[in-house]
CSV table of C-alpha atoms in Angstrom, one decimal:
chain,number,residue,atom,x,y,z
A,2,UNK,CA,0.0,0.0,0.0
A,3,UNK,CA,1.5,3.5,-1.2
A,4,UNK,CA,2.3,6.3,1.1
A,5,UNK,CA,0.2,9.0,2.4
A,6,UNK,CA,1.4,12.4,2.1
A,7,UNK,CA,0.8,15.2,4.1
A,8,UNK,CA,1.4,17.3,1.0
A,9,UNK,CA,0.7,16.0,-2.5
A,10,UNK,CA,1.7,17.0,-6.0
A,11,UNK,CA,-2.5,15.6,-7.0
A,12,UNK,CA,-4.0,19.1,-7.9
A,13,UNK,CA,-7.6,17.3,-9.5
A,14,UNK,CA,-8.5,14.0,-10.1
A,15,UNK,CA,-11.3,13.1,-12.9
A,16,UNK,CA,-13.0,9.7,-13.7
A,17,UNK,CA,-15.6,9.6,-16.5
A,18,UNK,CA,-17.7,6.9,-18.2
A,19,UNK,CA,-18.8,7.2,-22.3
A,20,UNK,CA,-21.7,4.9,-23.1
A,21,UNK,CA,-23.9,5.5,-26.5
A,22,UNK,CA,-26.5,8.3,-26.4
A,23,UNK,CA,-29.4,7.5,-24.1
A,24,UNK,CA,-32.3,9.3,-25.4
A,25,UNK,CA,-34.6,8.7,-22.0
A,26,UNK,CA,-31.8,10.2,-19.3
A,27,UNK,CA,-33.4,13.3,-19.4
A,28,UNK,CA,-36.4,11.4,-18.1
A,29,UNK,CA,-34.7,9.7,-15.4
A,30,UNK,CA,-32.5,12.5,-13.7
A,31,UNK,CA,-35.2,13.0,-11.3
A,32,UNK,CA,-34.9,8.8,-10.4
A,33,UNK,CA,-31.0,9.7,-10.3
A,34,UNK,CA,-31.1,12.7,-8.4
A,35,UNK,CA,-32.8,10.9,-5.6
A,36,UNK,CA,-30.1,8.2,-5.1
A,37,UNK,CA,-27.2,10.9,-4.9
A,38,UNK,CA,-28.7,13.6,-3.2
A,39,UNK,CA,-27.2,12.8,0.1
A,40,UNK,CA,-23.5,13.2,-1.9
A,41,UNK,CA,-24.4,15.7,-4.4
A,42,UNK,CA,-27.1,18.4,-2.7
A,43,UNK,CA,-26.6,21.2,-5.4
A,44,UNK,CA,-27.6,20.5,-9.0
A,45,UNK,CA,-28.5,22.8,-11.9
A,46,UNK,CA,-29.2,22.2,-15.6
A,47,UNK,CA,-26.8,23.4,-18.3
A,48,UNK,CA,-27.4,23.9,-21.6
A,49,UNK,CA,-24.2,23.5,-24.2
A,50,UNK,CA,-24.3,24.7,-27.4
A,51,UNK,CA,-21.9,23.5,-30.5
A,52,UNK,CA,-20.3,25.5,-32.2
A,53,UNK,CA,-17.8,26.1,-35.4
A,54,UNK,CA,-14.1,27.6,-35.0
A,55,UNK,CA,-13.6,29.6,-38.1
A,56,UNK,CA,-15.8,31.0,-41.0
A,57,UNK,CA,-19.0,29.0,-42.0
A,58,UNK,CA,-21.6,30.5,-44.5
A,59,UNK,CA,-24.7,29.2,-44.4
A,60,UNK,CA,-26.2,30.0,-47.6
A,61,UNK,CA,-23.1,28.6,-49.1
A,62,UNK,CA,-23.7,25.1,-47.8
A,63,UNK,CA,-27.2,25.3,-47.7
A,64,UNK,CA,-27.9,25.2,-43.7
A,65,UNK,CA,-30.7,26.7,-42.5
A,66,UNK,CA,-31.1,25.1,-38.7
A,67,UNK,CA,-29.6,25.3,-35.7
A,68,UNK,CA,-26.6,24.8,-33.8
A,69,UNK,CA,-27.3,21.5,-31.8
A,70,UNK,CA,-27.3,22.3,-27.6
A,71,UNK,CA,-26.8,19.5,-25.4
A,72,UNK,CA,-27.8,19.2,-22.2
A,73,UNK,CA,-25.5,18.4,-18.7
A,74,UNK,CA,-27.0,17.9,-15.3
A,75,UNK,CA,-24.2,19.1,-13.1
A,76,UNK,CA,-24.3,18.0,-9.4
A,77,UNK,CA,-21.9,19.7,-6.5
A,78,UNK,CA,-21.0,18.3,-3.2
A,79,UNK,CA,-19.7,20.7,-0.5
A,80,UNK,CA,-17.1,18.3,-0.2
A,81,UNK,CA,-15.2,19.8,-3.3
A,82,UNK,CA,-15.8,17.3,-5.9
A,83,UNK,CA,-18.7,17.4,-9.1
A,84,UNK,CA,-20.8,15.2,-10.8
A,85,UNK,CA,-21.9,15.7,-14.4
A,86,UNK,CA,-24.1,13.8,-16.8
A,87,UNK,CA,-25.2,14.0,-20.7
A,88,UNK,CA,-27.1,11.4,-22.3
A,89,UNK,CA,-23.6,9.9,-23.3
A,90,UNK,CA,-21.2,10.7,-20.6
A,91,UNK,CA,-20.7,10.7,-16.6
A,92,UNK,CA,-18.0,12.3,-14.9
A,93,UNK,CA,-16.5,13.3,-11.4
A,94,UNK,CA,-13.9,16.3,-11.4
A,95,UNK,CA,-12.2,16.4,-7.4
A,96,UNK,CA,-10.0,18.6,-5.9
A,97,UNK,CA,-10.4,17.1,-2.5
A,98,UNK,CA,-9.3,13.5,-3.2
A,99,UNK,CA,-5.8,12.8,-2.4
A,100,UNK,CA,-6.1,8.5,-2.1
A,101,UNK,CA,-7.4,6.0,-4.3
A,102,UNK,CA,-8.1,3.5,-1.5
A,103,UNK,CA,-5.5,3.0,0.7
A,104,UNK,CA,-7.6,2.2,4.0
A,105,UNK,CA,-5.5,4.8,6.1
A,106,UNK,CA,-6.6,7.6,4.2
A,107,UNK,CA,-9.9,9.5,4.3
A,108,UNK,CA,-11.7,10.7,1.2
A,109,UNK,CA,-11.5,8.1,-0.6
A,110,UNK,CA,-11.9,8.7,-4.3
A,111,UNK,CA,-12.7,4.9,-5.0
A,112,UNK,CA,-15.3,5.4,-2.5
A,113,UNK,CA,-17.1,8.1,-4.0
A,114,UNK,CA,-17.3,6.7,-8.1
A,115,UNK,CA,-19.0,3.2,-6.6
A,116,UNK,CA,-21.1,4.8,-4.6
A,117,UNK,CA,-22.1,7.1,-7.7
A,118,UNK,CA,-21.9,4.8,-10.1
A,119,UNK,CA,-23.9,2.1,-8.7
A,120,UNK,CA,-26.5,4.8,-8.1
A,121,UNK,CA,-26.6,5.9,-12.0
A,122,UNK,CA,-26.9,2.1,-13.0
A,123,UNK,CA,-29.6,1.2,-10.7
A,124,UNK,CA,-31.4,3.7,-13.0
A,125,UNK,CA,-29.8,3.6,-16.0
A,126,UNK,CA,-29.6,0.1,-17.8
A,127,UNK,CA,-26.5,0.2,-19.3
A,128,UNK,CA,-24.9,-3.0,-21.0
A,129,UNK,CA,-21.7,-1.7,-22.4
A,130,UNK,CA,-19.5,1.3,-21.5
A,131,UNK,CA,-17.6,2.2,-24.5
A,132,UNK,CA,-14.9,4.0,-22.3
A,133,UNK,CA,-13.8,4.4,-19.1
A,134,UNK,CA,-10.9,7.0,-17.9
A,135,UNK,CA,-9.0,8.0,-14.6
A,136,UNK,CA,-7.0,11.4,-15.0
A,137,UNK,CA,-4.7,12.7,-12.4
A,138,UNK,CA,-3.5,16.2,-12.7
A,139,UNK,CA,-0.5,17.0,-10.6
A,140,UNK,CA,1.4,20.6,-10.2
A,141,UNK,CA,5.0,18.9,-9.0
A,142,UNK,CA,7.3,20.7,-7.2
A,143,UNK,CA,10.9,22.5,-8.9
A,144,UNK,CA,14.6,22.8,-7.6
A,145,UNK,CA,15.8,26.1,-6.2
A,146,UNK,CA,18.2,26.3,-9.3
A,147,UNK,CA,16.2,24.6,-12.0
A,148,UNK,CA,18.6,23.4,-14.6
A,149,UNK,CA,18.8,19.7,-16.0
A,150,UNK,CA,21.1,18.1,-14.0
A,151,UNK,CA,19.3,19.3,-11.2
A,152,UNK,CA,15.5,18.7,-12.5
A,153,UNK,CA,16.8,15.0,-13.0
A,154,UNK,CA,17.6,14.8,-9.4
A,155,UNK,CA,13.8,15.4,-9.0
A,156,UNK,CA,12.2,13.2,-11.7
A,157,UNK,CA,12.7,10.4,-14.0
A,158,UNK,CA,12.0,12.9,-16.9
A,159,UNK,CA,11.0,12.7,-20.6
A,160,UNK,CA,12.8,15.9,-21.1
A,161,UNK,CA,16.2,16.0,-23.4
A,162,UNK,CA,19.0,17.9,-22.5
A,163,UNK,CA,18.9,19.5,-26.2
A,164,UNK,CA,17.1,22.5,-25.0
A,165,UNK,CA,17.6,24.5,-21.7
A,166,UNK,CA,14.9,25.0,-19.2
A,167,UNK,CA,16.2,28.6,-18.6
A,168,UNK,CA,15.6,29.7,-22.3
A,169,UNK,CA,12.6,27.9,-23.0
A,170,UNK,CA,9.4,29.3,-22.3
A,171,UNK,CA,7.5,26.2,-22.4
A,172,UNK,CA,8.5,22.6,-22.8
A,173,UNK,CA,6.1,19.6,-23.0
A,174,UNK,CA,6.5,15.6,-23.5
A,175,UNK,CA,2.9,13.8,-24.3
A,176,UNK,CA,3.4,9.9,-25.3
A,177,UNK,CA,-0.1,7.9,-25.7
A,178,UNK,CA,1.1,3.9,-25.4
A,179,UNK,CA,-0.8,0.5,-25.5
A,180,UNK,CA,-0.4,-0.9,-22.1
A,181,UNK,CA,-3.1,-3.7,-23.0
A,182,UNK,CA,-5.3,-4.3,-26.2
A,183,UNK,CA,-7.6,-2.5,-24.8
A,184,UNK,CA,-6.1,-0.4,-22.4
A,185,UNK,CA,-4.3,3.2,-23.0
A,186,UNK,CA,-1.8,5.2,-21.1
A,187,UNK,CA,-2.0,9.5,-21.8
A,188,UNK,CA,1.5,10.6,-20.3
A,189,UNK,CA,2.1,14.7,-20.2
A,190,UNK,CA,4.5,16.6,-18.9
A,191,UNK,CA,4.8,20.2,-19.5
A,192,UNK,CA,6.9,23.2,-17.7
A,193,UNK,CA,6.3,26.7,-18.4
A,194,UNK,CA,8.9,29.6,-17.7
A,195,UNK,CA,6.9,32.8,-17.7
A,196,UNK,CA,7.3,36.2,-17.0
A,197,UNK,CA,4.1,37.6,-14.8
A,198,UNK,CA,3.2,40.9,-13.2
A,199,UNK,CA,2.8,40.0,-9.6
A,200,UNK,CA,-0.5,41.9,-8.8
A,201,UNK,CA,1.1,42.4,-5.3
A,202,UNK,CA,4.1,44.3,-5.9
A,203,UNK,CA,3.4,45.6,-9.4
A,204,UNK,CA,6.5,43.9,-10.3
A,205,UNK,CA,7.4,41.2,-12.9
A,206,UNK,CA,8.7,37.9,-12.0
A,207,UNK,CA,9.8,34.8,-13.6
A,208,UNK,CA,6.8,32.2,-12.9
A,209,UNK,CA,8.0,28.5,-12.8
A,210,UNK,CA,5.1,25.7,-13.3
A,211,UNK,CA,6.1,22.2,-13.8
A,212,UNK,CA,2.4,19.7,-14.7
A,213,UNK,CA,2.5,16.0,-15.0
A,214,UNK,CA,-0.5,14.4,-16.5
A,215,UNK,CA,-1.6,11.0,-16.2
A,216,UNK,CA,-4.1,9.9,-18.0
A,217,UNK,CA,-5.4,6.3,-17.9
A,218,UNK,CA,-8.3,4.7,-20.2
A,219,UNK,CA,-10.0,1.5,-21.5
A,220,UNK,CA,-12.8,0.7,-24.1
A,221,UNK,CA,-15.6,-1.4,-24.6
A,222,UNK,CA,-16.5,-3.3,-21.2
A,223,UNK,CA,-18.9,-4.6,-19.4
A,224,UNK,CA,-20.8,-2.0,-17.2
A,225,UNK,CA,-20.5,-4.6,-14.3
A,226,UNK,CA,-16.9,-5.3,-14.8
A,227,UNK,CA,-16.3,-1.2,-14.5
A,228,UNK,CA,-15.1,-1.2,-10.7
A,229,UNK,CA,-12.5,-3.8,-11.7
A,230,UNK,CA,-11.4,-2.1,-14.9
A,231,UNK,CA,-11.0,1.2,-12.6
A,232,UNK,CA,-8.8,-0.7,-10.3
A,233,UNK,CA,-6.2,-1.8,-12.6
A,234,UNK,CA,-6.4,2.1,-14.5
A,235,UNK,CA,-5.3,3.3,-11.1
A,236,UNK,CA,-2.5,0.7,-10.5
A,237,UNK,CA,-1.0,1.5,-14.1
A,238,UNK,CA,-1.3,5.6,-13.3
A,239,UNK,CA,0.3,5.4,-9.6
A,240,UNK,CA,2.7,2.9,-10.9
A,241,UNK,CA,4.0,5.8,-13.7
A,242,UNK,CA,3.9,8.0,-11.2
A,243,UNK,CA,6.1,6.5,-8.7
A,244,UNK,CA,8.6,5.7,-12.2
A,245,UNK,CA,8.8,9.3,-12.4
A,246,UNK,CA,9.3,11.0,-9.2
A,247,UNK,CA,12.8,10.8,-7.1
A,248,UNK,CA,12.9,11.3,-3.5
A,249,UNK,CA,13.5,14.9,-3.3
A,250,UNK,CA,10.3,15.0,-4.2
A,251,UNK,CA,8.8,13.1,-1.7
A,252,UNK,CA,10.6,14.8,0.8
A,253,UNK,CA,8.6,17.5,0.1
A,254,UNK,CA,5.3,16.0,0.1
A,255,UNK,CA,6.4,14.7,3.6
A,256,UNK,CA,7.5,18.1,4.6
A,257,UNK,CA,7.2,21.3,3.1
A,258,UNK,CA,10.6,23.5,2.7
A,259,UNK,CA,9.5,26.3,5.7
A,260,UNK,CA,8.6,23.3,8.1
């Protein structure tokens, strides 16, 4: 069982379901607001509208109607995590989950998707998911002097020493590999070097971000087998993760620097 951390690099956390457009959701929110309420007390209706990037002329290709809108039932808890549904989607967005399911932590995020997933499918009968994802977004921690020798200390990086971190402005490695046949790991990591007014001392200062992005998905399973699936998405995420952080970094998710 992994570590606990007083202070982790997680920054959100996102799971989400695809299934084929269900015409009758919108008839059954009610049935599935009822069975979340006690997580999710807020809701509101959204309406999303499509739209094109870039000039379109409608006369010239002979299209008279409409934009289509979509509609998303968004549920908040006061917890600090979201729920959303379409008629082809369900996701849940956290910024307050910082374990999986390690039984010494609390919050667990595990705990939450079952509870909220099993709710949705004792409304919803739903025979195949078509995908299922875990995304962990994590703002990592930087050396003091941040050059490559040093940001290797830190993390087993993707980088190349070709370019330096000190004149780039922003660097970014993304890989998508097969991990099964069906099974699909997103890897991203990205560090911008910007130059920012701070809006407390009117001054500008060089602002140092360092994202990794982990990104975890599989395709066309059983809805009853999707607890499982989720398991092993999490295993192959925290297992890149703990591949690519050193243990300065884990110093200071045990301790922070002014402690």
């Amino acid at each position: 069982m992994s570590e606990i951390y007083p202070y982790p690099t997680v920054k959100q956390v996102i799971f989400q379901i695809k299934f084929p457009n269900l015409l009758y959701i919108e008839k059954s929110i009610g049935d599935i607001q009822i069975k979340i309420m006690n997580d999710y007390p807020e809701s509101a209706e959204i309406i999303q509208k499509t739209f094109m990037l870039g000039y379109y002329d409608k006369k010239v290709n002979n299209m008279e109607e409409e934009e289509p809108l979509t509609k998303i039932w968004k549920f908040t808890s006061p917890n600090g995590y979201e729920l959303t549904i379409s008629n082809n989607s369900l996701s849940i967005v956290s910024n307050l989950h910082k374990t999986y399911k390690n039984p010494e932590g609390e919050h667990k995020f595990r705990d939450i998707i079952k509870s909220t997933v099993d709710s949705f499918l004792k409304v919803i009968n739903l025979p195949k998911i078509t995908r299922i994802g875990l995304r962990y977004i994590d703002e990592c921690p930087l050396p003091k002097v941040m050059d490559f020798e040093n940001y290797q200390k830190y993390y087993n990086t993707a980088f190349t020493k070709r370019f330096s971190f000190e004149n780039s402005r922003n660097m970014q490695y993304l890989v998508v590999k097969n991990i099964e046949d069906n099974i699909l790991l997103r890897y991203l990591e990205n560090y911008e070097n910007n130059i920012e007014k701070n809006p407390t001392t009117n001054k500008e200062e060089v602002i140092q971000k360092l994202v990794m992005d982990f990104d975890a998905s599989s395709f066309n399973i059983s809805s009853n087998e999707y607890i499982e699936t989720l398991d092993k998405l999490y295993d192959i995420v925290h297992n890149e993760w703990e591949n690519t952080i050193k243990e300065p970094v884990k110093e200071i998710m045990r301790k922070r620097d002014n402690e």
